[in-house]
Amino acid sequence: MTHSLFPQARPDTASDLPPSRALRVAVAASLLLGGIAPGQLSWAASTDISNTPLINATVSVKPNLMFILDNSGSMAWDFLPDDTGDRGAYSVWSSHCNGAAFNPSTSTSPYALPKTADGRNYPHQALNAAWPDGFQPTLSSAALVSASLNTDTPDPEATTPVTLEATVTLSYGALFLGVGDAIAVYENGDDTHWMVGTVVERSGSGTRSSSIYTYKLRFTFSSFRKGTVSNWVLGKLRTTNLSATSNDPATHYYYSYTGTQTPQSWAYDSAGNFDTSSTFVNECLSTIGSGPGSSKFSQVLISSLSAADQQRYANWYAYYRTRILMMRSGAGRAMFALDNRYRVGFTTINKSSSFNTDVTANLGSFADIADFGADQKALFFSNLYGASVNGSTPLRRALAKVGRYYGNKFSSQTDPVQN
């Protein structure tokens, strides 16, 4: 049987392991659990664990990696650990307490831009118009349009940024846009393929209720270079103004910490509840304005930050604010470094709020293990960035499913192991 991190050819026998080897593995595992090292057995050879990272290793058989994404409902939360989501307490608003909160330290939290499948950076976010979800921009209104758009064109990272301009005509009743509006288009039927831009011109005639308007659109970024696509959903992009300056619920801010406790020092009692004898716990769980936290935390308005830190905050908001956003950003940057020397697949633990039983290709929930060339990498990133978040956390069942998949136990599956 091939392990996801240690590639080995599967023996050509009816079972995954020869009986003698299977017995030795089972005995060794039992002894390890019982505290007896396998090295104490006379027949057990030493295992040579390589000091070379897998990504730098030269192997004759490609590693077969299955990426399991936790897409449970809690991945949409903007706080870590669990049970710290009281928005009336300091715990949510300070990175001292909350592992998902904005961290003002540039050195520890640069909030690097996510990567596309072909290595481009996602765009920096505008402070006054940041996307709530940097991987799946949402539309406040939309209409179907037929326009041949070359998704390979936009290149904001070129020495002179390259944009794509297009003209579409719509009736007022279908969609009404203004010059300067931020817009996005999704490929009809594929929510992982989109472009963003602005309306640069509008013209029309007749009464407003019956007018036909022609819009000139300028696109600046494409999530995936897919050549020319003709069928789109066009709409006004939903954004958030993070530059509010009044001290009201719309204001964006965080709390800085000036005490002496070590960050993220959550402590628990034997029942799994917060240890209320811990100074750290009591400070973080304090109601805003009340002790002991009130003397340790200070509110910082985003409007008071330097331009560089405001940019970091806007990027954090779109790409790192929730558990799933930071997972996509971090995992995408890490997985991009792999190439066709590896074989990679994708699965989620849930699908439509229930356990994900897929072992056949299904965008957003499963992709077979295959050589990680350009096509497979594009498919992987579409799955990673487009998977929906819902359901519980059946981790053991997800691991068991992948184990059976490696063992080629599903009648409808493709054998993932390279022979």
Coordinates of N, CA, C and O in Angstrom, one line a residue, residues 262-387:
T262 N 2.1 35.7 27.6 CA 2.6 35.2 26.3 C 1.4 35.0 25.4 O 0.3 34.5 25.8
P263 N 1.5 35.5 24.1 CA 0.4 35.3 23.2 C -0.1 33.9 23.0 O 0.7 33.0 23.1
Q264 N -1.4 33.8 22.8 CA -2.0 32.5 22.5 C -1.8 31.4 23.7 O -1.6 30.2 23.4
S265 N -1.8 31.9 24.9 CA -1.5 31.0 26.1 C -2.8 30.5 26.7 O -3.1 30.6 27.9
W266 N -3.7 30.0 25.8 CA -5.0 29.5 26.3 C -4.7 28.3 27.2 O -3.9 27.4 26.9
A267 N -5.4 28.2 28.3 CA -5.3 27.2 29.3 C -6.6 26.6 29.6 O -7.7 27.3 29.6
Y268 N -6.7 25.3 29.8 CA -7.9 24.5 30.0 C -7.9 23.7 31.2 O -6.8 23.2 31.6
D269 N -9.0 23.4 31.8 CA -9.1 22.6 33.0 C -9.3 21.1 32.5 O -9.4 20.9 31.3
S270 N -9.4 20.2 33.5 CA -9.6 18.8 33.1 C -10.8 18.5 32.4 O -10.9 17.4 31.7
A271 N -11.8 19.3 32.5 CA -13.1 19.1 31.8 C -13.1 19.7 30.4 O -14.1 19.6 29.7
G272 N -12.0 20.4 30.0 CA -11.9 21.0 28.7 C -12.5 22.4 28.6 O -12.6 23.0 27.5
N273 N -12.7 23.0 29.8 CA -13.2 24.4 29.8 C -12.0 25.3 30.0 O -11.0 24.9 30.5
F274 N -12.2 26.6 29.7 CA -11.2 27.5 30.0 C -10.8 27.6 31.5 O -11.6 27.5 32.3
D275 N -9.5 27.6 31.7 CA -9.0 27.7 33.1 C -9.1 29.2 33.5 O -8.2 30.0 33.2
T276 N -10.1 29.5 34.3 CA -10.3 30.8 34.7 C -9.4 31.3 35.8 O -9.5 32.5 36.2
S277 N -8.4 30.5 36.2 CA -7.4 30.9 37.1 C -6.2 31.5 36.4 O -5.3 32.1 36.9
S278 N -6.3 31.4 35.0 CA -5.2 31.9 34.1 C -5.4 33.4 33.9 O -6.5 33.8 33.5
T279 N -4.3 34.1 34.1 CA -4.4 35.6 33.9 C -4.6 35.9 32.4 O -5.4 36.7 32.0
F280 N -4.0 35.1 31.5 CA -4.2 35.3 30.1 C -5.6 35.1 29.7 O -6.2 35.9 29.0
V281 N -6.2 34.0 30.2 CA -7.6 33.7 29.8 C -8.5 34.8 30.3 O -9.4 35.3 29.6
N282 N -8.3 35.3 31.5 CA -9.2 36.3 32.1 C -9.1 37.6 31.4 O -10.1 38.3 31.2
E283 N -7.9 38.0 31.0 CA -7.7 39.2 30.3 C -8.4 39.1 28.9 O -9.1 40.1 28.5
C284 N -8.2 38.0 28.2 CA -8.7 37.9 26.8 C -10.2 37.9 26.8 O -10.9 38.4 25.9
L285 N -10.8 37.2 27.8 CA -12.3 37.0 27.9 C -13.0 38.2 28.5 O -14.2 38.1 28.6
S286 N -12.2 39.2 28.9 CA -12.9 40.3 29.6 C -13.8 41.0 28.6 O -13.5 41.2 27.4
T287 N -15.0 41.5 29.1 CA -15.8 42.3 28.2 C -15.1 43.6 28.0 O -14.4 44.2 28.8
I288 N -15.2 44.1 26.7 CA -14.6 45.3 26.3 C -15.0 46.4 27.3 O -16.2 46.7 27.5
G289 N -14.0 47.1 27.8 CA -14.2 48.2 28.8 C -14.2 47.7 30.2 O -14.2 48.6 31.1
S290 N -14.1 46.4 30.5 CA -14.0 45.9 31.8 C -12.7 45.2 32.1 O -12.0 44.8 31.2
G291 N -12.4 45.1 33.4 CA -11.1 44.5 33.8 C -11.2 43.0 33.8 O -12.3 42.4 33.8
P292 N -10.1 42.3 33.8 CA -8.7 42.9 33.9 C -8.2 43.3 32.5 O -7.1 43.9 32.4
G293 N -9.0 43.1 31.4 CA -8.5 43.4 30.1 C -8.4 44.8 29.7 O -7.6 45.3 28.9
S294 N -9.3 45.7 30.4 CA -9.4 47.1 30.0 C -8.1 47.8 30.2 O -7.8 48.8 29.5
S295 N -7.2 47.4 31.1 CA -5.9 48.1 31.3 C -4.8 47.5 30.5 O -3.7 48.0 30.5
K296 N -5.1 46.4 29.7 CA -4.1 45.8 28.9 C -4.3 45.9 27.4 O -3.4 45.7 26.6
F297 N -5.5 46.2 27.0 CA -5.8 46.3 25.5 C -6.2 47.8 25.2 O -6.9 48.4 25.9
S298 N -5.7 48.2 24.0 CA -6.0 49.5 23.5 C -6.5 49.4 22.1 O -6.0 48.7 21.2
Q299 N -7.6 50.2 21.8 CA -8.2 50.1 20.4 C -7.3 50.9 19.5 O -6.9 52.0 19.8
V300 N -7.1 50.3 18.3 CA -6.4 51.0 17.2 C -7.3 51.0 16.0 O -7.7 50.0 15.4
L301 N -7.6 52.2 15.5 CA -8.4 52.4 14.3 C -7.5 52.1 13.1 O -6.4 52.6 13.0
I302 N -8.1 51.4 12.1 CA -7.3 51.2 10.9 C -7.0 52.5 10.1 O -6.0 52.6 9.5
S303 N -7.9 53.5 10.3 CA -7.6 54.7 9.6 C -6.4 55.5 10.2 O -5.9 56.4 9.5
S304 N -5.9 55.0 11.4 CA -4.7 55.7 11.9 C -3.4 55.0 11.5 O -2.3 55.5 11.8
L305 N -3.5 53.9 10.8 CA -2.3 53.2 10.4 C -1.6 53.8 9.2 O -2.1 54.6 8.5
S306 N -0.3 53.4 9.1 CA 0.4 53.9 7.9 C -0.2 53.3 6.6 O -0.9 52.3 6.7
A307 N 0.1 53.8 5.5 CA -0.4 53.3 4.2 C 0.0 51.8 4.0 O -0.8 51.0 3.5
A308 N 1.2 51.5 4.4 CA 1.7 50.1 4.2 C 0.9 49.1 5.1 O 0.5 48.0 4.7
D309 N 0.6 49.5 6.4 CA -0.2 48.7 7.3 C -1.6 48.6 6.9 O -2.3 47.6 7.1
Q310 N -2.2 49.7 6.3 CA -3.5 49.7 5.8 C -3.6 48.7 4.7 O -4.6 48.0 4.5
Q311 N -2.6 48.6 3.8 CA -2.6 47.7 2.7 C -2.5 46.2 3.3 O -3.3 45.4 2.8
R312 N -1.7 46.0 4.3 CA -1.7 44.7 4.9 C -3.0 44.3 5.5 O -3.5 43.2 5.4
Y313 N -3.7 45.3 6.1 CA -5.0 45.0 6.7 C -6.0 44.7 5.7 O -6.8 43.7 5.8
A314 N -6.0 45.4 4.5 CA -7.0 45.1 3.4 C -6.7 43.7 2.9 O -7.6 42.9 2.6
N315 N -5.4 43.3 2.7 CA -5.1 42.0 2.2 C -5.5 40.9 3.2 O -6.0 39.8 2.9
W316 N -5.2 41.2 4.5 CA -5.7 40.2 5.6 C -7.2 40.0 5.5 O -7.7 38.9 5.6
Y317 N -7.9 41.1 5.3 CA -9.4 41.0 5.3 C -9.9 40.1 4.2 O -10.8 39.3 4.4
A318 N -9.3 40.2 3.0 CA -9.8 39.4 1.9 C -9.2 38.0 1.8 O -9.9 37.1 1.3
Y319 N -8.0 37.8 2.3 CA -7.3 36.6 2.1 C -7.0 35.7 3.4 O -6.6 34.6 3.2
Y320 N -7.1 36.3 4.6 CA -6.7 35.6 5.8 C -7.7 35.8 6.9 O -7.4 35.2 8.0
R321 N -8.8 36.5 6.8 CA -9.6 36.8 7.9 C -10.3 35.6 8.6 O -10.5 35.6 9.8
T322 N -10.6 34.6 7.8 CA -11.3 33.5 8.4 C -10.4 32.2 8.2 O -9.4 32.3 7.6
R323 N -10.8 31.2 8.9 CA -10.0 29.9 8.8 C -9.8 29.4 7.4 O -8.7 29.0 7.0
I324 N -10.9 29.4 6.6 CA -10.8 28.9 5.3 C -10.0 29.8 4.4 O -9.3 29.3 3.5
L325 N -10.1 31.1 4.6 CA -9.3 32.0 3.8 C -7.8 31.9 4.0 O -7.0 31.8 3.1
M326 N -7.4 31.7 5.3 CA -6.0 31.6 5.6 C -5.5 30.2 5.1 O -4.4 30.0 4.7
M327 N -6.4 29.2 5.2 CA -6.0 27.9 4.6 C -5.8 27.9 3.1 O -4.8 27.4 2.6
R328 N -6.7 28.6 2.4 CA -6.5 28.7 1.0 C -5.2 29.4 0.6 O -4.4 29.0 -0.2
S329 N -5.0 30.6 1.3 CA -3.8 31.4 1.0 C -2.5 30.6 1.3 O -1.6 30.5 0.5
G330 N -2.4 30.0 2.5 CA -1.2 29.3 2.9 C -1.0 28.0 2.1 O 0.1 27.8 1.6
A331 N -2.1 27.2 2.0 CA -1.9 26.0 1.2 C -1.6 26.2 -0.2 O -0.8 25.5 -0.8
G332 N -2.3 27.2 -0.8 CA -2.0 27.5 -2.2 C -0.6 27.9 -2.5 O 0.0 27.5 -3.5
R333 N 0.0 28.7 -1.6 CA 1.4 29.1 -1.8 C 2.3 28.0 -1.6 O 3.3 27.8 -2.3
A334 N 2.0 27.1 -0.7 CA 2.8 25.9 -0.4 C 2.7 24.9 -1.6 O 3.8 24.4 -2.1
M335 N 1.5 24.6 -2.0 CA 1.3 23.6 -3.1 C 1.8 24.1 -4.4 O 2.2 23.2 -5.3
F336 N 1.9 25.3 -4.6 CA 2.3 25.8 -5.9 C 3.8 25.4 -6.2 O 4.2 25.2 -7.3
A337 N 4.6 25.2 -5.1 CA 6.0 24.9 -5.3 C 6.2 23.5 -5.8 O 7.2 23.1 -6.4
L338 N 5.1 22.6 -5.8 CA 5.2 21.3 -6.3 C 5.1 21.3 -7.8 O 4.5 22.2 -8.4
D339 N 5.6 20.3 -8.5 CA 5.5 20.2 -10.0 C 5.2 18.8 -10.4 O 4.8 17.9 -9.6
N340 N 5.5 18.4 -11.6 CA 5.1 17.1 -12.1 C 6.0 16.0 -11.7 O 5.8 14.8 -12.1
R341 N 6.9 16.3 -10.8 CA 7.6 15.2 -10.1 C 6.8 14.6 -9.0 O 7.2 13.6 -8.4
Y342 N 5.6 15.1 -8.8 CA 4.7 14.6 -7.7 C 3.3 14.3 -8.4 O 3.0 14.8 -9.4
R343 N 2.6 13.5 -7.7 CA 1.2 13.2 -8.1 C 0.3 13.6 -6.9 O 0.5 13.3 -5.8
V344 N -0.7 14.5 -7.2 CA -1.5 15.1 -6.2 C -2.9 15.0 -6.5 O -3.4 15.1 -7.7
G345 N -3.7 14.7 -5.5 CA -5.2 14.7 -5.6 C -5.8 15.6 -4.5 O -5.1 16.2 -3.7
F346 N -7.1 15.7 -4.5 CA -7.8 16.6 -3.6 C -9.1 16.0 -3.2 O -9.8 15.4 -4.0
T347 N -9.4 16.2 -1.9 CA -10.8 15.8 -1.4 C -11.1 16.7 -0.2 O -10.3 17.3 0.4
T348 N -12.4 16.8 0.0 CA -12.9 17.5 1.2 C -13.5 16.5 2.1 O -13.8 15.4 1.8
I349 N -13.7 17.0 3.4 CA -14.4 16.1 4.3 C -15.9 16.1 4.2 O -16.5 15.2 4.7
N350 N -16.4 17.2 3.7 CA -17.9 17.3 3.5 C -18.2 17.7 2.1 O -17.4 18.3 1.4
K351 N -19.5 17.4 1.8 CA -20.1 17.8 0.5 C -21.6 18.0 0.7 O -22.3 17.1 1.2
S352 N -22.0 19.3 0.5 CA -23.4 19.6 0.8 C -23.9 19.3 2.2 O -24.9 18.7 2.4
S353 N -23.0 19.6 3.2 CA -23.3 19.5 4.6 C -23.3 18.0 5.1 O -23.5 17.8 6.3
S354 N -23.0 17.1 4.2 CA -22.9 15.7 4.6 C -21.5 15.2 4.3 O -20.7 15.8 3.6
F355 N -21.1 14.0 4.9 CA -19.8 13.4 4.6 C -19.6 13.2 3.1 O -20.5 12.7 2.4
N356 N -18.4 13.6 2.7 CA -18.1 13.5 1.3 C -17.6 12.1 0.9 O -16.6 11.6 1.3
T357 N -18.5 11.4 0.1 CA -18.2 10.0 -0.3 C -17.6 9.9 -1.7 O -17.3 8.9 -2.2
D358 N -17.4 11.1 -2.3 CA -16.9 11.1 -3.7 C -15.5 10.4 -3.8 O -14.6 10.7 -3.1
V359 N -15.4 9.6 -4.8 CA -14.1 9.1 -5.3 C -13.9 9.2 -6.8 O -13.0 8.6 -7.4
T360 N -14.9 10.0 -7.4 CA -14.8 10.3 -8.8 C -14.8 11.8 -8.9 O -15.3 12.5 -8.0
A361 N -14.2 12.3 -10.0 CA -14.0 13.8 -10.1 C -15.3 14.6 -9.9 O -16.3 14.3 -10.6
N362 N -15.2 15.6 -9.1 CA -16.3 16.5 -8.8 C -15.8 17.8 -8.3 O -15.2 17.9 -7.2
L363 N -15.9 18.9 -9.1 CA -15.3 20.1 -8.8 C -15.7 20.6 -7.4 O -16.9 20.8 -7.2
G364 N -14.8 20.9 -6.6 CA -15.1 21.4 -5.2 C -15.1 20.3 -4.2 O -15.2 20.7 -3.0
S365 N -15.0 19.1 -4.6 CA -15.1 18.0 -3.6 C -14.1 16.9 -3.8 O -13.6 16.2 -2.8
F366 N -13.7 16.6 -5.0 CA -12.8 15.5 -5.2 C -12.1 15.6 -6.6 O -12.7 16.0 -7.6
A367 N -10.8 15.3 -6.6 CA -10.0 15.2 -7.8 C -9.0 14.0 -7.6 O -8.4 13.9 -6.6
D368 N -9.0 13.1 -8.6 CA -8.1 12.0 -8.6 C -6.7 12.4 -8.5 O -6.3 13.5 -9.0
I369 N -5.8 11.5 -7.9 CA -4.4 11.8 -7.8 C -3.9 11.6 -9.3 O -4.2 10.6 -10.0
A370 N -3.1 12.6 -9.7 CA -2.5 12.5 -11.0 C -1.2 13.4 -11.0 O -1.0 14.1 -10.1
D371 N -0.4 13.2 -12.1 CA 0.8 14.0 -12.2 C 0.5 15.5 -12.0 O -0.4 16.0 -12.7
F372 N 1.3 16.2 -11.2 CA 1.0 17.6 -10.9 C 1.5 18.6 -11.9 O 2.3 19.5 -11.6
G373 N 1.1 18.3 -13.2 CA 1.5 19.3 -14.3 C 0.6 20.4 -14.3 O -0.3 20.6 -13.4
A374 N 0.6 21.2 -15.4 CA -0.2 22.4 -15.4 C -1.7 22.2 -15.3 O -2.4 22.9 -14.6
D375 N -2.2 21.1 -16.0 CA -3.6 20.9 -16.0 C -4.1 20.4 -14.6 O -5.1 20.9 -14.1
Q376 N -3.3 19.5 -14.0 CA -3.7 19.0 -12.7 C -3.6 20.1 -11.6 O -4.4 20.2 -10.7
K377 N -2.6 20.9 -11.7 CA -2.4 22.0 -10.8 C -3.6 23.0 -10.9 O -4.1 23.5 -9.9
A378 N -4.0 23.3 -12.1 CA -5.1 24.2 -12.3 C -6.4 23.6 -11.7 O -7.2 24.3 -11.0
L379 N -6.6 22.3 -11.8 CA -7.7 21.6 -11.3 C -7.6 21.6 -9.7 O -8.6 21.9 -9.1
F380 N -6.4 21.4 -9.2 CA -6.3 21.4 -7.8 C -6.6 22.8 -7.2 O -7.3 22.9 -6.2
F381 N -6.1 23.8 -7.8 CA -6.4 25.2 -7.3 C -7.8 25.5 -7.4 O -8.4 26.2 -6.5
S382 N -8.5 25.1 -8.4 CA -9.9 25.4 -8.6 C -10.7 24.7 -7.4 O -11.6 25.3 -6.9
N383 N -10.3 23.5 -7.1 CA -10.9 22.8 -6.0 C -10.6 23.4 -4.6 O -11.5 23.7 -3.8
L384 N -9.4 23.8 -4.4 CA -9.0 24.4 -3.1 C -9.6 25.7 -2.9 O -10.1 26.0 -1.8
Y385 N -9.7 26.6 -4.0 CA -10.2 27.9 -3.8 C -11.7 28.0 -4.0 O -12.3 29.0 -3.6
G386 N -12.3 26.9 -4.5 CA -13.7 26.9 -4.8 C -14.6 26.1 -3.9 O -15.8 26.1 -4.0
A387 N -14.0 25.2 -3.0 CA -14.8 24.3 -2.2 C -15.7 25.1 -1.2 O -15.2 26.1 -0.6

